[in-house]
Amino acid sequence: MTIDTLDTQQMSLLTGKKVVKIIMDYGSIIFGLKHIIEQFEFIENVIISHGLDSGDVERMKPDILMLQDSIAYRYASKLAKWKSNGIVDHIIVLYDKDSELRVDQLWKCRIVSYLPSYSDAKQLLIALEGQLRGFSIIPTHITEHIELRQKSQKSMRLLTPNEQRVLKLVAAGQTNTEIAQAIHLSVRTVETYLNKIYRKLDVRNRAEAVCKYYQVNSL
């Protein structure tokens, strides 16, 4: 797909030229991204770097910062500070395998947009426009996981503190006897708690309850 085939009317809706900073370890990919992005009419300049120079970013204050996921993880606290201080308002994380994205770690930095590093012109245009307009770009499988997680969180809030404690120990692999000893209850009481947990979480057994627990506590 060429730039000529893109919807130029959509591009013209953005006011003011934007500066994009791309930080990646991969030489050939970063030059390809630069070549594509600098052709968009709302882009003033595309600056590339193979490493994150904090002083350079803070002086430049790019409109959009695009950076490789491994770099984002290393500088997560710095990115969070930049977002809070308005140094960089828009950040897009570039990834190779969406299954390996550590989204929870990045959400704490208020980073909510992710894009394959091998994206074509149309994908890049949608991502850049979307980010500038306040939309998030998230991989489909992560979106599905988020929906499941939200449902599980709603169910988990129905559990009492004692039921939550029992479920946590179940998820840690402890038997009913071990749980009873750990929290000073009878085995029968632990079994009663488990039956209440199954009912509230709408699950049939121990394995399904643990599955819901991890949907809430991990990504």
Coordinates of N, CA and C in Angstrom, one line a residue:
M1 N 0.8 -1.2 0.0 CA 0.0 0.0 0.0 C 0.9 1.2 0.0
T2 N 0.5 2.2 -0.8 CA 1.3 3.5 -0.9 C 0.6 4.6 -0.1
I3 N 1.3 5.6 0.1 CA 0.7 6.8 0.9 C -0.4 7.4 0.1
D4 N -0.3 7.3 -1.3 CA -1.3 7.9 -2.1 C -2.7 7.3 -1.9
T5 N -2.7 6.1 -1.5 CA -4.0 5.4 -1.4 C -4.6 5.6 0.0
L6 N -3.9 6.3 0.9 CA -4.5 6.6 2.2 C -5.5 7.7 2.1
D7 N -6.4 7.8 3.1 CA -7.4 8.8 3.2 C -6.8 10.1 3.6
T8 N -6.5 11.0 2.6 CA -5.8 12.2 2.9 C -6.8 13.2 3.6
Q9 N -8.1 13.0 3.4 CA -9.0 13.9 4.1 C -8.9 13.7 5.6
Q10 N -8.8 12.4 6.0 CA -8.6 12.1 7.5 C -7.3 12.7 8.0
M11 N -6.2 12.7 7.2 CA -5.0 13.2 7.7 C -5.1 14.7 7.9
S12 N -5.8 15.4 7.0 CA -5.9 16.8 7.1 C -6.7 17.3 8.3
L13 N -7.4 16.4 8.9 CA -8.2 16.8 10.1 C -7.3 17.2 11.3
L14 N -6.1 16.7 11.3 CA -5.2 17.0 12.4 C -4.6 18.4 12.2
T15 N -4.6 19.2 13.2 CA -4.1 20.6 13.0 C -2.7 20.7 13.6
G16 N -1.8 21.4 12.9 CA -0.4 21.5 13.4 C 0.4 20.3 13.0
K17 N 1.7 20.6 12.6 CA 2.6 19.6 12.3 C 3.2 18.9 13.6
K18 N 3.4 17.6 13.5 CA 3.8 16.9 14.7 C 5.2 16.3 14.6
V19 N 5.9 16.2 15.7 CA 7.2 15.7 15.7 C 7.2 14.3 16.4
V20 N 7.7 13.3 15.7 CA 7.7 11.9 16.2 C 9.2 11.5 16.5
K21 N 9.4 10.9 17.6 CA 10.7 10.3 18.0 C 10.5 8.8 18.1
I22 N 11.4 8.1 17.3 CA 11.4 6.6 17.3 C 12.6 6.1 18.0
I23 N 12.5 5.2 18.9 CA 13.7 4.6 19.6 C 13.6 3.1 19.5
M24 N 14.5 2.5 18.8 CA 14.6 1.1 18.5 C 16.0 0.6 18.4
D25 N 16.2 -0.7 18.7 CA 17.5 -1.3 18.6 C 17.7 -1.8 17.1
Y26 N 16.6 -2.0 16.4 CA 16.7 -2.6 15.1 C 16.9 -1.6 14.0
G27 N 18.0 -1.6 13.4 CA 18.4 -0.6 12.4 C 17.5 -0.5 11.2
S28 N 17.3 -1.6 10.5 CA 16.5 -1.6 9.2 C 15.1 -1.2 9.5
I29 N 14.5 -1.7 10.5 CA 13.1 -1.5 10.8 C 12.9 0.0 11.1
I30 N 13.8 0.6 11.9 CA 13.6 2.0 12.3 C 13.7 2.9 11.2
F31 N 14.5 2.6 10.2 CA 14.6 3.5 9.0 C 13.4 3.3 8.1
G32 N 12.8 2.1 8.1 CA 11.6 1.9 7.4 C 10.4 2.6 7.9
L33 N 10.3 2.6 9.3 CA 9.2 3.4 10.0 C 9.4 4.9 9.7
K34 N 10.6 5.3 9.8 CA 10.9 6.8 9.6 C 10.4 7.2 8.2
H35 N 10.8 6.3 7.2 CA 10.5 6.7 5.8 C 8.9 6.7 5.6
I36 N 8.2 5.8 6.2 CA 6.7 5.9 6.0 C 6.1 7.0 6.7
I37 N 6.5 7.2 8.0 CA 5.8 8.2 8.8 C 6.1 9.6 8.4
E38 N 7.3 9.9 7.9 CA 7.6 11.3 7.5 C 6.8 11.7 6.2
Q39 N 6.1 10.8 5.5 CA 5.3 11.1 4.4 C 3.9 11.6 4.8
F40 N 3.5 11.3 6.0 CA 2.2 11.8 6.4 C 2.2 13.3 6.5
E41 N 1.1 14.0 5.9 CA 1.2 15.4 5.8 C 1.1 16.1 7.2
F42 N 0.6 15.5 8.2 CA 0.6 16.1 9.5 C 1.9 15.9 10.3
I43 N 2.9 15.3 9.7 CA 4.2 15.1 10.4 C 5.2 16.1 9.9
E44 N 5.8 16.8 10.9 CA 6.8 17.8 10.5 C 8.2 17.1 10.5
N45 N 8.5 16.2 11.4 CA 9.8 15.7 11.5 C 9.8 14.3 12.2
V46 N 10.6 13.4 11.8 CA 10.7 12.1 12.4 C 12.2 11.9 12.8
I47 N 12.4 11.8 14.1 CA 13.8 11.6 14.6 C 14.0 10.2 15.1
I48 N 15.1 9.6 14.8 CA 15.3 8.2 15.2 C 16.5 8.1 16.1
S49 N 16.5 7.1 16.9 CA 17.6 6.8 17.8 C 17.6 5.3 18.2
H50 N 18.9 4.8 18.4 CA 19.0 3.4 18.8 C 19.1 3.2 20.3
G51 N 19.0 4.3 21.0 CA 19.0 4.2 22.5 C 18.2 5.4 23.1
L52 N 17.8 5.3 24.3 CA 17.0 6.3 25.0 C 17.9 7.3 25.7
D53 N 18.0 8.5 25.2 CA 18.8 9.6 25.8 C 17.8 10.5 26.5
S54 N 17.7 10.4 27.8 CA 16.7 11.2 28.6 C 16.8 12.7 28.3
G55 N 18.0 13.2 28.4 CA 18.1 14.6 28.1 C 17.6 15.1 26.8
D56 N 17.9 14.2 25.8 CA 17.5 14.5 24.4 C 16.0 14.6 24.3
V57 N 15.3 13.6 24.9 CA 13.8 13.6 24.9 C 13.2 14.7 25.6
E58 N 13.8 15.1 26.8 CA 13.3 16.2 27.6 C 13.4 17.5 26.9
R59 N 14.5 17.7 26.2 CA 14.7 18.9 25.4 C 13.8 19.0 24.2
M60 N 13.6 17.9 23.6 CA 12.8 17.8 22.3 C 11.3 17.9 22.6
K61 N 10.9 17.2 23.6 CA 9.4 17.1 23.9 C 8.6 16.7 22.7
P62 N 8.9 15.5 22.1 CA 8.2 15.1 20.9 C 6.7 14.9 21.1
D63 N 5.9 15.2 20.1 CA 4.5 15.0 20.2 C 4.1 13.6 20.4
I64 N 4.9 12.7 19.7 CA 4.6 11.2 19.9 C 6.0 10.5 20.0
L65 N 6.1 9.7 21.1 CA 7.3 8.9 21.3 C 6.9 7.5 21.0
M66 N 7.6 6.9 20.0 CA 7.4 5.4 19.7 C 8.7 4.7 20.1
L67 N 8.6 3.7 20.9 CA 9.8 3.0 21.3 C 9.5 1.5 21.4
Q68 N 10.6 0.7 21.3 CA 10.6 -0.7 21.3 C 10.2 -1.2 22.7
D69 N 9.4 -2.3 22.8 CA 8.9 -2.7 24.1 C 10.0 -3.0 25.1
S70 N 11.1 -3.6 24.7 CA 12.2 -3.9 25.7 C 12.8 -2.7 26.3
I71 N 12.8 -1.6 25.5 CA 13.3 -0.3 26.0 C 12.3 0.3 26.9
A72 N 11.0 0.2 26.6 CA 10.0 0.7 27.5 C 10.0 0.0 28.8
Y73 N 10.3 -1.3 28.9 CA 10.3 -2.0 30.2 C 11.5 -1.4 31.0
R74 N 12.6 -1.2 30.4 CA 13.8 -0.8 31.1 C 13.6 0.6 31.7
Y75 N 12.9 1.5 31.0 CA 12.7 2.9 31.4 C 11.3 3.2 31.8
A76 N 10.6 2.2 32.4 CA 9.2 2.4 32.7 C 9.0 3.5 33.7
S77 N 9.8 3.6 34.7 CA 9.6 4.7 35.7 C 9.9 6.1 35.1
K78 N 10.8 6.1 34.2 CA 11.1 7.4 33.5 C 9.9 7.8 32.6
L79 N 9.3 6.8 31.9 CA 8.2 7.1 31.0 C 7.0 7.6 31.8
A80 N 6.8 7.0 33.0 CA 5.7 7.4 33.9 C 5.9 8.8 34.3
K81 N 7.1 9.2 34.6 CA 7.4 10.6 35.0 C 7.2 11.6 33.9
W82 N 7.6 11.2 32.7 CA 7.4 12.1 31.5 C 5.9 12.3 31.3
K83 N 5.1 11.2 31.4 CA 3.7 11.3 31.2 C 3.1 12.3 32.2
S84 N 3.5 12.1 33.5 CA 2.9 12.9 34.6 C 3.3 14.4 34.4
N85 N 4.5 14.6 33.9 CA 5.0 16.0 33.8 C 4.7 16.7 32.5
G86 N 4.1 15.9 31.6 CA 3.8 16.5 30.3 C 5.0 16.6 29.3
I87 N 6.0 15.9 29.6 CA 7.2 15.9 28.7 C 6.8 15.2 27.4
V88 N 6.1 14.1 27.5 CA 5.6 13.4 26.4 C 4.2 13.0 26.6
D89 N 3.3 13.5 25.8 CA 1.8 13.2 26.0 C 1.4 11.9 25.4
H90 N 2.1 11.5 24.3 CA 1.7 10.4 23.5 C 2.8 9.4 23.3
I91 N 2.6 8.1 23.8 CA 3.6 7.1 23.7 C 3.0 5.9 23.1
I92 N 3.7 5.3 22.1 CA 3.2 4.1 21.4 C 4.4 3.1 21.5
V93 N 4.1 1.9 22.1 CA 5.1 0.8 22.2 C 5.1 -0.1 21.0
L94 N 6.2 -0.3 20.4 CA 6.4 -1.2 19.3 C 6.8 -2.6 19.7
Y95 N 6.1 -3.6 19.2 CA 6.4 -5.0 19.7 C 6.6 -5.9 18.5
D96 N 7.3 -7.1 18.7 CA 7.4 -8.1 17.7 C 6.3 -9.2 17.9
K97 N 6.1 -9.6 19.2 CA 5.2 -10.7 19.5 C 4.2 -10.1 20.6
D98 N 2.9 -9.9 20.2 CA 2.0 -9.4 21.2 C 1.7 -10.3 22.3
S99 N 2.0 -11.6 22.2 CA 1.8 -12.5 23.3 C 2.8 -12.3 24.4
E100 N 3.9 -11.6 24.1 CA 4.9 -11.3 25.1 C 4.8 -10.0 25.7
L101 N 3.8 -9.2 25.3 CA 3.7 -7.8 25.9 C 3.4 -7.9 27.3
R102 N 4.1 -7.1 28.1 CA 3.8 -7.0 29.6 C 3.0 -5.7 29.8
V103 N 1.7 -5.8 29.4 CA 0.8 -4.6 29.4 C 0.6 -4.1 30.8
D104 N 0.5 -4.9 31.8 CA 0.2 -4.4 33.1 C 1.3 -3.4 33.6
Q105 N 2.6 -3.8 33.3 CA 3.7 -3.0 33.6 C 3.7 -1.6 32.9
L106 N 3.2 -1.6 31.7 CA 3.2 -0.4 30.9 C 1.9 0.5 31.3
W107 N 0.8 -0.2 31.6 CA -0.3 0.6 32.0 C -0.1 1.5 33.3
K108 N 0.8 1.0 34.1 CA 1.2 1.8 35.3 C 1.8 3.1 34.9
C109 N 2.4 3.1 33.7 CA 3.1 4.3 33.2 C 2.1 5.1 32.3
R110 N 0.8 4.7 32.3 CA -0.2 5.3 31.5 C 0.1 5.2 30.0
I111 N 0.7 4.0 29.6 CA 0.9 3.7 28.2 C -0.2 2.7 27.8
V112 N -1.0 3.1 26.8 CA -2.1 2.3 26.4 C -2.2 2.0 24.9
S113 N -1.2 2.3 24.2 CA -1.2 2.0 22.8 C 0.0 1.1 22.4
Y114 N -0.3 0.1 21.5 CA 0.8 -0.9 21.2 C 0.6 -1.2 19.7
L115 N 1.7 -1.3 19.0 CA 1.7 -1.4 17.5 C 2.8 -2.4 17.1
P116 N 2.6 -3.3 16.2 CA 3.6 -4.2 15.7 C 4.7 -3.4 15.0
S117 N 6.0 -3.7 15.3 CA 7.1 -3.0 14.7 C 7.1 -3.1 13.2
Y118 N 6.4 -4.2 12.6 CA 6.4 -4.4 11.2 C 5.2 -3.8 10.5
S119 N 4.5 -2.8 11.2 CA 3.3 -2.3 10.7 C 3.5 -1.6 9.3
D120 N 2.4 -1.6 8.5 CA 2.5 -1.0 7.2 C 2.0 0.5 7.3
A121 N 1.9 1.2 6.2 CA 1.6 2.6 6.2 C 0.2 2.9 6.8
K122 N -0.8 2.0 6.4 CA -2.2 2.3 6.9 C -2.2 2.0 8.4
Q123 N -1.6 1.0 8.9 CA -1.6 0.7 10.4 C -0.9 1.9 11.2
L124 N 0.2 2.4 10.6 CA 0.9 3.5 11.3 C 0.0 4.7 11.3
L125 N -0.6 5.0 10.2 CA -1.5 6.2 10.1 C -2.6 6.1 11.2
I126 N -3.3 5.0 11.2 CA -4.4 4.8 12.2 C -3.9 4.9 13.6
A127 N -2.7 4.4 13.9 CA -2.2 4.4 15.3 C -1.8 5.8 15.6
L128 N -1.1 6.5 14.8 CA -0.7 7.9 15.1 C -1.9 8.8 15.2
E129 N -2.8 8.8 14.3 CA -4.0 9.6 14.4 C -4.8 9.2 15.6
G130 N -5.0 8.0 15.9 CA -5.7 7.5 17.0 C -5.2 8.0 18.3
Q131 N -3.8 7.9 18.5 CA -3.2 8.4 19.7 C -3.4 9.9 19.9
L132 N -3.2 10.6 18.8 CA -3.4 12.1 18.9 C -4.8 12.5 19.2
R133 N -5.8 11.6 18.9 CA -7.2 11.9 19.1 C -7.6 11.3 20.5
G134 N -6.7 10.6 21.2 CA -7.1 10.1 22.5 C -7.6 8.6 22.5
F135 N -7.4 7.9 21.4 CA -7.8 6.5 21.3 C -6.6 5.6 21.6
S136 N -6.9 4.4 22.1 CA -5.8 3.4 22.3 C -5.8 2.4 21.2
I137 N -4.6 1.8 20.9 CA -4.4 0.8 20.0 C -3.9 -0.4 20.8
I138 N -4.8 -1.5 20.9 CA -4.4 -2.6 21.7 C -4.6 -3.9 20.9
P139 N -3.7 -4.9 21.0 CA -3.9 -6.2 20.3 C -5.1 -6.9 20.7
T140 N -5.8 -7.6 19.7 CA -7.1 -8.2 20.0 C -7.0 -9.2 21.1
H141 N -6.0 -10.0 21.2 CA -6.0 -11.0 22.3 C -5.9 -10.4 23.7
I142 N -5.3 -9.2 23.7 CA -5.2 -8.6 25.0 C -6.5 -7.9 25.4
T143 N -7.2 -7.4 24.4 CA -8.5 -6.8 24.6 C -9.5 -7.9 25.2
E144 N -9.4 -9.1 24.6 CA -10.3 -10.2 25.1 C -9.9 -10.6 26.5
H145 N -8.6 -10.5 26.8 CA -8.2 -10.9 28.1 C -8.7 -9.8 29.1
I146 N -8.6 -8.6 28.7 CA -9.1 -7.5 29.6 C -10.6 -7.7 29.9
E147 N -11.4 -8.0 28.9 CA -12.8 -8.2 29.1 C -13.1 -9.4 30.1
L148 N -12.3 -10.5 30.0 CA -12.4 -11.6 30.9 C -12.0 -11.1 32.3
R149 N -10.9 -10.4 32.3 CA -10.4 -9.9 33.6 C -11.4 -9.0 34.4
Q150 N -12.1 -8.1 33.6 CA -13.1 -7.2 34.2 C -14.2 -8.0 34.8
K151 N -14.7 -9.1 34.1 CA -15.8 -9.9 34.6 C -15.3 -10.7 35.8
S152 N -14.1 -11.1 35.8 CA -13.6 -11.9 37.0 C -13.4 -10.9 38.2
Q153 N -13.0 -9.7 37.9 CA -12.8 -8.7 39.0 C -14.2 -8.4 39.7
K154 N -15.2 -8.3 38.8 CA -16.6 -8.1 39.4 C -17.0 -9.2 40.3
S155 N -16.7 -10.5 39.8 CA -17.1 -11.6 40.7 C -16.3 -11.7 41.9
M156 N -15.0 -11.3 41.8 CA -14.1 -11.4 43.0 C -14.5 -10.4 44.1
R157 N -15.1 -9.3 43.7 CA -15.5 -8.3 44.7 C -16.6 -8.9 45.6
L158 N -17.3 -9.9 45.1 CA -18.3 -10.5 45.9 C -17.8 -11.4 47.1
L159 N -16.5 -11.7 47.0 CA -15.9 -12.6 48.1 C -15.6 -11.8 49.3
T160 N -15.9 -12.4 50.5 CA -15.5 -11.8 51.8 C -14.0 -11.9 51.9
P161 N -13.4 -11.1 52.8 CA -12.0 -11.2 53.1 C -11.5 -12.6 53.4
N162 N -12.2 -13.3 54.2 CA -11.8 -14.7 54.5 C -11.9 -15.6 53.2
E163 N -12.9 -15.4 52.4 CA -13.0 -16.2 51.2 C -11.9 -15.9 50.2
Q164 N -11.5 -14.6 50.2 CA -10.4 -14.2 49.3 C -9.1 -14.8 49.8
R165 N -8.9 -14.9 51.1 CA -7.7 -15.5 51.7 C -7.6 -17.0 51.4
V166 N -8.8 -17.7 51.5 CA -8.8 -19.1 51.2 C -8.5 -19.3 49.7
L167 N -9.0 -18.5 48.8 CA -8.8 -18.6 47.4 C -7.3 -18.4 47.0
K168 N -6.7 -17.4 47.7 CA -5.3 -17.1 47.5 C -4.4 -18.3 47.8
L169 N -4.8 -19.0 48.9 CA -4.0 -20.2 49.3 C -4.3 -21.4 48.4
V170 N -5.5 -21.5 47.9 CA -5.8 -22.5 46.9 C -5.0 -22.3 45.7
A171 N -4.9 -21.0 45.2 CA -4.2 -20.7 44.0 C -2.7 -21.0 44.2
A172 N -2.2 -20.9 45.5 CA -0.8 -21.2 45.8 C -0.5 -22.7 45.8
G173 N -1.6 -23.5 45.6 CA -1.4 -25.0 45.5 C -1.6 -25.7 46.9
Q174 N -2.1 -25.0 47.9 CA -2.3 -25.7 49.2 C -3.5 -26.5 49.2
T175 N -3.5 -27.6 50.0 CA -4.6 -28.5 50.1 C -5.6 -27.9 51.2
N176 N -6.8 -28.5 51.3 CA -7.7 -28.0 52.3 C -7.1 -28.1 53.7
T177 N -6.4 -29.2 54.0 CA -5.8 -29.4 55.3 C -4.8 -28.4 55.6
E178 N -3.9 -28.1 54.6 CA -2.9 -27.1 54.8 C -3.5 -25.7 55.0
I179 N -4.6 -25.4 54.2 CA -5.2 -24.1 54.4 C -5.8 -24.0 55.8
A180 N -6.5 -25.0 56.2 CA -7.1 -25.0 57.6 C -6.0 -24.8 58.7
Q181 N -4.9 -25.4 58.5 CA -3.8 -25.2 59.5 C -3.2 -23.8 59.4
A182 N -3.1 -23.2 58.2 CA -2.5 -21.9 58.0 C -3.4 -20.8 58.6
I183 N -4.7 -20.9 58.5 CA -5.6 -19.8 59.0 C -6.4 -20.3 60.2
H184 N -6.0 -21.4 60.8 CA -6.6 -21.8 62.1 C -8.1 -22.0 62.0
L185 N -8.5 -22.8 61.0 CA -9.9 -23.2 60.8 C -10.0 -24.7 60.7
S186 N -11.2 -25.2 60.8 CA -11.3 -26.7 60.6 C -11.4 -26.9 59.1
V187 N -11.1 -28.1 58.7 CA -11.2 -28.5 57.3 C -12.6 -28.3 56.7
R188 N -13.6 -28.7 57.6 CA -15.0 -28.5 57.2 C -15.3 -27.0 56.9
T189 N -14.8 -26.1 57.7 CA -15.0 -24.7 57.4 C -14.4 -24.2 56.1
V190 N -13.2 -24.7 55.9 CA -12.5 -24.4 54.6 C -13.4 -24.9 53.4
E191 N -13.9 -26.1 53.5 CA -14.8 -26.7 52.5 C -16.0 -25.8 52.3
T192 N -16.6 -25.3 53.4 CA -17.7 -24.4 53.3 C -17.4 -23.1 52.6
Y193 N -16.2 -22.6 52.9 CA -15.7 -21.4 52.2 C -15.6 -21.6 50.7
L194 N -15.0 -22.8 50.4 CA -14.8 -23.1 49.0 C -16.1 -23.2 48.2
N195 N -17.1 -23.8 48.8 CA -18.4 -23.9 48.2 C -19.0 -22.6 47.9
K196 N -18.8 -21.7 48.9 CA -19.3 -20.3 48.7 C -18.6 -19.6 47.6
I197 N -17.2 -19.8 47.5 CA -16.4 -19.2 46.5 C -16.8 -19.7 45.1
Y198 N -17.1 -21.0 44.9 CA -17.5 -21.6 43.7 C -18.8 -20.9 43.2
R199 N -19.7 -20.8 44.1 CA -21.0 -20.2 43.8 C -20.9 -18.7 43.4
K200 N -20.1 -18.0 44.1 CA -20.0 -16.5 43.8 C -19.2 -16.3 42.5
L201 N -18.3 -17.1 42.2 CA -17.5 -17.0 41.0 C -18.1 -17.7 39.8
D202 N -19.2 -18.4 40.0 CA -19.9 -19.1 39.0 C -18.9 -20.1 38.3
V203 N -18.2 -20.9 39.2 CA -17.3 -22.0 38.7 C -17.7 -23.3 39.3
R204 N -17.2 -24.4 38.7 CA -17.6 -25.7 39.2 C -16.6 -26.4 40.1
N205 N -15.4 -26.0 40.0 CA -14.4 -26.7 40.8 C -13.2 -25.8 41.2
R206 N -12.2 -26.4 41.8 CA -11.0 -25.8 42.3 C -10.2 -25.2 41.1
A207 N -10.1 -25.9 40.1 CA -9.3 -25.5 38.9 C -9.9 -24.2 38.3
E208 N -11.2 -24.2 38.1 CA -11.8 -23.0 37.5 C -11.7 -21.8 38.4
A209 N -11.8 -22.0 39.7 CA -11.7 -20.9 40.7 C -10.3 -20.3 40.6
V210 N -9.3 -21.2 40.5 CA -7.9 -20.7 40.4 C -7.7 -20.0 39.1
C211 N -8.3 -20.4 38.0 CA -8.2 -19.8 36.7 C -8.7 -18.3 36.8
K212 N -9.9 -18.1 37.5 CA -10.4 -16.8 37.7 C -9.5 -15.9 38.5
Y213 N -8.9 -16.6 39.5 CA -8.0 -15.8 40.4 C -6.9 -15.2 39.6
Y214 N -6.3 -16.0 38.7 CA -5.2 -15.6 37.9 C -5.6 -14.6 36.8
Q215 N -6.8 -14.7 36.4 CA -7.3 -13.7 35.4 C -7.3 -12.3 36.0
V216 N -7.5 -12.2 37.3 CA -7.5 -10.9 38.0 C -6.1 -10.5 38.4
N217 N -5.3 -11.4 38.8 CA -4.0 -11.1 39.4 C -2.8 -11.2 38.4
S218 N -3.0 -11.5 37.2 CA -1.9 -11.5 36.2 C -2.5 -11.3 34.9
L219 N -1.5 -11.0 33.9 CA -1.9 -10.7 32.5 C -1.0 -11.5 31.6

